[in-house]
Amino acid sequence: MLTVNAYAAPSATEPLVPVTIERRDVGPKDVLIEIRYAGVCHSDIHTVRGDWGPITYPQVVGHEIVGVVAEVGAGVTRHAVGDRVGVGCMVNSCRECENCRAGLEQYCLEGNTQTYASVDRDGTITQGGYSTHVVVDEDFVLRVPEAIPFDKAAPLLCAGVTTYSPLAHWGAGPGKKVAVVGMGGLGHMAVKLAHAMGAEVTVLSRTLSKKADGLELGADHYYATEDPATFAELANAFDLVVNTVSAVVDLGAYLSLLRLDGTLVNVGAPGEPLPVQVFTLFGNRRSFAGSSIGSIAETQEMLDFCAEHGIAPETELIAVDEVNEAYERVLRSDVRYRFVIDVATLA
């Protein structure tokens, strides 16, 4: 077993602290990754604070991981020592269910193995990327193209694919009108990606405080949802609305923005139920859907797309001992637009 430095939550109410954890020995199909950067996701905060249910402590979170291959198992064929690689939100799945066989491991019917706070194949609890090293099955390790700045690549492994997947699935592209609800870590990536796909992009944010950013990043239009006139003006306007907000919103108001056969898809994950008035769906044959991260193949597709189009998240690089302050700033929406931990500060 390899003992490595990490930063963990000791409980749901205490700050994260330095710890050491053990990583399993490198098996025949495993890759040992020396982690260089780890993104800070709102999901990390929800998890360690118990918002999505009880977890086992101490818990190391972080599922936006990039680093360099330090060792490979004897049977590894996809990666080599020295490769730039990444790990996203999952590190295994059953490989046998209908969804896994279709290449959609994120929807594994047995439940995929999450990068942290999940039961691993050896019965231990998975520990995430706020650490110096991680051991992952080669099938769940991504190739990070050289064209993507290494310190900015990490958030693509969650925020990038979480927004890319619904945009690709519901056909965002030329001739399509896409609205992005929320201009945060997920939302700003959705704007960049939808713009690169060729869609006409509108941001729907509570205020106009980030309008300049939204337009600079690729939005064609920007509206404040606190203005009631917005929903009247934009009624029946969009083919796709991507809701990135992890809070309760008035779904009826956003569903009313969909044109015939339009879809409102949630990628934000609030802890409370979102009520839907069915009669709102009847109008324009609207759909309300959810989308969860992306498959391994789709994540690689997203990374290659970002490299081709020069897309990277807007990030703020922090030392690991700044992570508790970063959590508070995320909750205040005081980040432009994603924190990334320099893991060299943990070594």
XYZ file of C-alpha atoms in Angstrom:
347
model
C 0.000 0.000 0.000
C 1.180 3.525 -0.799
C 0.776 6.158 1.945
C 0.158 9.659 0.543
C -0.592 13.133 1.819
C -4.139 14.409 1.488
C -6.620 16.981 2.768
C -9.767 15.544 4.333
C -13.014 16.457 6.051
C -13.005 14.912 9.573
C -16.754 15.482 9.936
C -19.677 17.335 8.399
C -19.056 20.434 10.515
C -15.271 20.709 10.823
C -12.811 22.340 8.393
C -10.733 20.149 6.095
C -7.350 19.200 7.585
C -4.094 17.514 6.439
C -4.107 13.706 6.710
C -2.358 10.698 5.246
C -4.290 8.007 3.397
C -3.428 4.684 1.791
C -3.752 3.916 -1.904
C -4.028 0.326 -3.100
C -1.115 -1.394 -4.781
C -0.993 -0.959 -8.545
C -2.759 -3.948 -10.086
C -2.326 -5.315 -13.625
C -4.869 -2.860 -15.100
C -4.183 0.071 -12.773
C -2.546 3.433 -13.308
C -0.776 5.340 -10.519
C -1.207 9.065 -11.083
C 0.888 11.786 -9.488
C -1.765 14.478 -9.080
C -0.785 17.992 -10.140
C -4.096 19.864 -9.916
C -7.538 19.193 -8.410
C -10.636 21.261 -9.063
C -13.010 22.367 -6.321
C -16.590 21.428 -7.207
C -19.769 22.440 -5.388
C -20.421 18.697 -5.147
C -17.359 18.420 -2.880
C -18.998 20.814 -0.438
C -22.397 19.125 -0.589
C -20.748 15.770 0.073
C -18.513 16.632 3.031
C -21.304 18.599 4.701
C -23.745 15.724 4.407
C -26.207 17.568 2.158
C -26.755 14.481 -0.007
C -26.807 11.941 2.802
C -24.447 10.461 5.387
C -20.875 9.560 4.417
C -17.913 7.901 6.109
C -15.300 10.227 7.640
C -12.540 11.186 7.270
C -13.329 11.840 3.623
C -11.040 13.186 0.906
C -13.075 14.713 -1.923
C -12.147 16.026 -5.354
C -13.299 14.534 -8.663
C -11.646 16.935 -11.070
C -8.151 15.481 -11.200
C -5.251 15.950 -13.598
C -1.742 14.642 -13.244
C 1.050 12.583 -14.727
C 1.244 8.794 -14.922
C 3.872 7.593 -12.444
C 3.430 3.814 -12.809
C 1.308 1.388 -14.810
C 0.304 -2.214 -14.248
C 1.644 -5.003 -16.429
C -1.593 -5.234 -18.427
C -2.105 -1.516 -19.090
C -2.243 -0.592 -22.783
C -3.929 2.813 -22.868
C -1.477 4.902 -20.846
C 2.246 5.133 -20.271
C 4.524 6.650 -17.639
C 4.783 10.400 -18.194
C 1.385 10.803 -19.920
C -0.825 13.779 -19.044
C -4.043 12.234 -17.747
C -7.232 13.036 -15.895
C -9.838 11.383 -13.684
C -13.399 12.603 -13.360
C -16.377 11.672 -11.227
C -16.205 7.872 -11.477
C -13.489 5.245 -11.248
C -15.380 2.039 -12.026
C -18.719 0.469 -12.922
C -20.149 -3.026 -13.176
C -19.166 -3.257 -16.888
C -21.972 -5.808 -17.439
C -25.369 -4.056 -17.262
C -27.208 -2.793 -20.332
C -26.073 0.799 -19.795
C -22.428 -0.101 -19.236
C -22.394 -2.286 -22.348
C -23.795 0.707 -24.253
C -20.822 2.792 -23.114
C -22.853 4.837 -20.635
C -21.069 3.950 -17.410
C -22.417 7.033 -15.624
C -25.838 5.354 -15.715
C -24.595 1.952 -14.504
C -27.637 0.066 -13.233
C -25.590 -1.288 -10.325
C -24.395 2.233 -9.532
C -20.990 3.381 -10.754
C -18.091 3.680 -8.327
C -17.647 7.355 -7.575
C -14.176 8.875 -7.267
C -14.871 9.629 -3.614
C -17.316 8.563 -0.885
C -18.139 5.341 -2.733
C -17.447 1.674 -1.971
C -14.443 0.569 -4.033
C -13.884 -2.903 -5.465
C -11.832 -3.897 -2.400
C -14.560 -2.771 0.023
C -12.799 0.417 1.082
C -14.248 3.916 0.703
C -12.890 5.784 -2.305
C -10.862 8.904 -1.557
C -10.615 11.727 -4.064
C -8.201 14.155 -5.613
C -7.252 16.460 -2.753
C -4.199 14.193 -2.445
C -0.801 13.682 -4.017
C -1.491 10.349 -5.754
C -4.375 8.143 -6.839
C -4.625 4.624 -8.284
C -7.327 4.157 -10.943
C -8.313 1.414 -13.388
C -6.950 2.394 -16.809
C -10.423 2.288 -18.391
C -11.460 5.272 -16.271
C -8.386 7.405 -16.951
C -8.626 10.128 -19.616
C -5.984 11.576 -21.915
C -5.491 15.335 -21.412
C -4.471 16.999 -24.712
C -1.359 19.164 -24.697
C -3.399 22.085 -26.067
C -5.287 22.461 -22.773
C -3.331 24.339 -20.065
C -2.677 21.769 -17.348
C -3.776 23.951 -14.430
C -7.079 24.709 -16.188
C -7.838 21.168 -17.351
C -9.102 19.809 -14.013
C -12.599 21.424 -13.976
C -13.305 19.985 -17.409
C -13.485 16.523 -15.801
C -16.734 17.489 -14.042
C -17.991 20.951 -14.968
C -16.936 20.492 -18.577
C -18.510 17.124 -19.267
C -21.566 17.821 -17.094
C -22.523 20.647 -19.453
C -21.113 19.151 -22.666
C -23.174 15.973 -22.336
C -26.672 17.534 -22.426
C -25.636 20.055 -25.061
C -24.416 17.244 -27.297
C -27.295 14.883 -26.505
C -30.016 17.448 -27.234
C -28.290 18.726 -30.357
C -27.039 22.199 -29.518
C -25.662 23.611 -32.739
C -26.350 25.963 -35.653
C -29.977 26.999 -35.828
C -30.663 26.052 -32.193
C -31.440 28.505 -29.407
C -29.958 27.511 -26.060
C -30.507 29.199 -22.688
C -28.119 28.664 -19.780
C -29.560 29.234 -16.312
C -26.869 30.431 -13.923
C -23.486 31.978 -14.631
C -21.242 30.048 -12.250
C -18.780 27.178 -12.490
C -21.108 25.043 -14.597
C -22.875 27.887 -16.355
C -19.800 29.599 -17.735
C -18.656 26.285 -19.236
C -22.088 25.729 -20.780
C -21.850 29.157 -22.423
C -18.403 28.462 -23.881
C -19.343 25.013 -25.139
C -22.727 25.935 -26.624
C -21.149 28.897 -28.405
C -18.402 26.679 -29.851
C -21.058 24.209 -31.034
C -22.660 27.009 -33.031
C -25.850 27.588 -31.036
C -27.379 30.982 -30.281
C -26.723 31.321 -26.543
C -28.681 33.259 -23.928
C -27.697 33.504 -20.268
C -30.453 33.695 -17.658
C -28.944 34.914 -14.396
C -30.573 36.412 -11.323
C -28.988 39.821 -11.993
C -26.973 41.483 -14.723
C -23.822 41.652 -12.568
C -21.967 39.119 -14.763
C -23.316 40.309 -18.095
C -19.956 41.534 -19.378
C -18.392 38.162 -18.572
C -21.219 36.242 -20.201
C -20.991 38.165 -23.448
C -17.200 37.914 -23.469
C -17.348 34.137 -23.004
C -19.701 33.612 -25.926
C -23.281 34.495 -24.967
C -25.331 36.332 -27.569
C -27.868 37.633 -25.040
C -28.042 38.082 -21.266
C -31.175 38.554 -19.146
C -31.896 39.039 -15.445
C -34.417 36.537 -14.070
C -35.264 38.855 -11.173
C -36.995 41.025 -13.808
C -40.481 39.525 -14.368
C -40.511 40.953 -17.889
C -37.766 38.491 -18.862
C -40.075 35.466 -18.804
C -42.783 37.259 -20.767
C -40.314 38.471 -23.388
C -38.672 35.068 -23.839
C -41.779 32.850 -23.744
C -41.640 29.972 -26.256
C -38.145 31.017 -27.370
C -35.712 28.145 -26.764
C -35.016 24.662 -28.044
C -32.977 23.799 -24.954
C -32.674 25.297 -21.474
C -29.782 23.994 -19.345
C -30.322 24.698 -15.643
C -26.974 24.717 -13.832
C -28.283 26.104 -10.540
C -28.082 23.911 -7.428
C -31.029 25.595 -5.778
C -34.812 25.473 -5.993
C -36.137 27.464 -8.951
C -39.603 28.005 -10.421
C -39.605 25.224 -13.001
C -42.883 26.416 -14.468
C -41.362 29.753 -15.368
C -38.400 28.132 -17.129
C -40.539 25.510 -18.867
C -42.609 28.341 -20.334
C -39.517 29.471 -22.232
C -39.452 26.300 -24.365
C -40.702 26.215 -27.919
C -42.317 23.129 -29.502
C -40.552 19.929 -28.378
C -38.078 21.917 -26.312
C -36.338 20.459 -23.275
C -35.399 21.861 -19.883
C -32.529 19.758 -18.538
C -31.244 19.978 -14.981
C -27.555 19.503 -14.281
C -27.595 21.428 -11.000
C -28.444 19.169 -8.052
C -30.427 20.911 -5.291
C -30.969 19.011 -2.062
C -34.713 19.737 -2.105
C -37.395 18.418 -4.512
C -38.331 20.523 -7.533
C -42.110 20.520 -8.074
C -43.359 20.280 -11.658
C -46.810 21.379 -12.786
C -47.689 18.754 -15.394
C -49.956 21.094 -17.339
C -46.887 23.220 -18.138
C -45.414 20.215 -19.959
C -48.546 19.803 -22.080
C -47.972 23.172 -23.736
C -45.581 22.865 -26.709
C -45.018 19.180 -25.838
C -42.249 20.276 -23.499
C -39.879 17.909 -21.673
C -38.168 18.151 -18.296
C -35.038 16.001 -18.017
C -31.906 15.405 -16.001
C -28.375 14.651 -17.117
C -25.549 13.152 -15.049
C -21.908 13.894 -15.937
C -20.897 11.919 -19.057
C -19.480 8.579 -20.112
C -15.736 7.975 -20.326
C -15.904 8.113 -24.129
C -17.946 11.313 -24.022
C -15.546 12.869 -21.515
C -12.639 12.168 -23.858
C -14.688 13.597 -26.726
C -15.267 16.739 -24.657
C -11.556 17.115 -23.843
C -10.654 16.771 -27.527
C -13.387 19.268 -28.466
C -12.031 21.777 -25.946
C -8.500 21.324 -27.254
C -9.676 21.835 -30.838
C -11.666 24.967 -30.018
C -9.320 26.523 -27.450
C -11.800 26.146 -24.591
C -10.711 26.161 -20.961
C -12.515 27.153 -17.763
C -11.906 30.446 -15.997
C -10.009 29.457 -12.865
C -8.359 30.754 -9.706
C -5.346 28.742 -8.526
C -5.106 28.211 -4.754
C -2.867 26.421 -2.264
C -4.392 23.453 -0.464
C -4.514 25.313 2.859
C -6.846 27.847 1.242
C -9.519 25.254 0.486
C -11.711 25.997 3.519
C -11.847 29.664 2.589
C -12.516 28.632 -1.006
C -15.548 26.613 0.140
C -17.010 29.674 1.819
C -16.362 31.749 -1.270
C -18.056 29.168 -3.490
C -21.135 29.363 -1.267
C -21.076 33.160 -1.663
C -20.604 32.835 -5.443
C -17.335 34.717 -4.973
C -15.205 32.943 -7.571
C -14.546 33.536 -11.257
C -15.450 30.773 -11.950
C -13.724 27.684 -10.589
C -11.099 27.105 -7.905
C -8.214 24.749 -8.712
C -5.867 23.402 -6.025
C -2.156 23.354 -6.794
C -1.397 19.926 -5.355
C 2.328 20.764 -5.188
C 1.402 22.728 -2.045
C 0.341 19.436 -0.411
C 3.512 17.456 -1.041
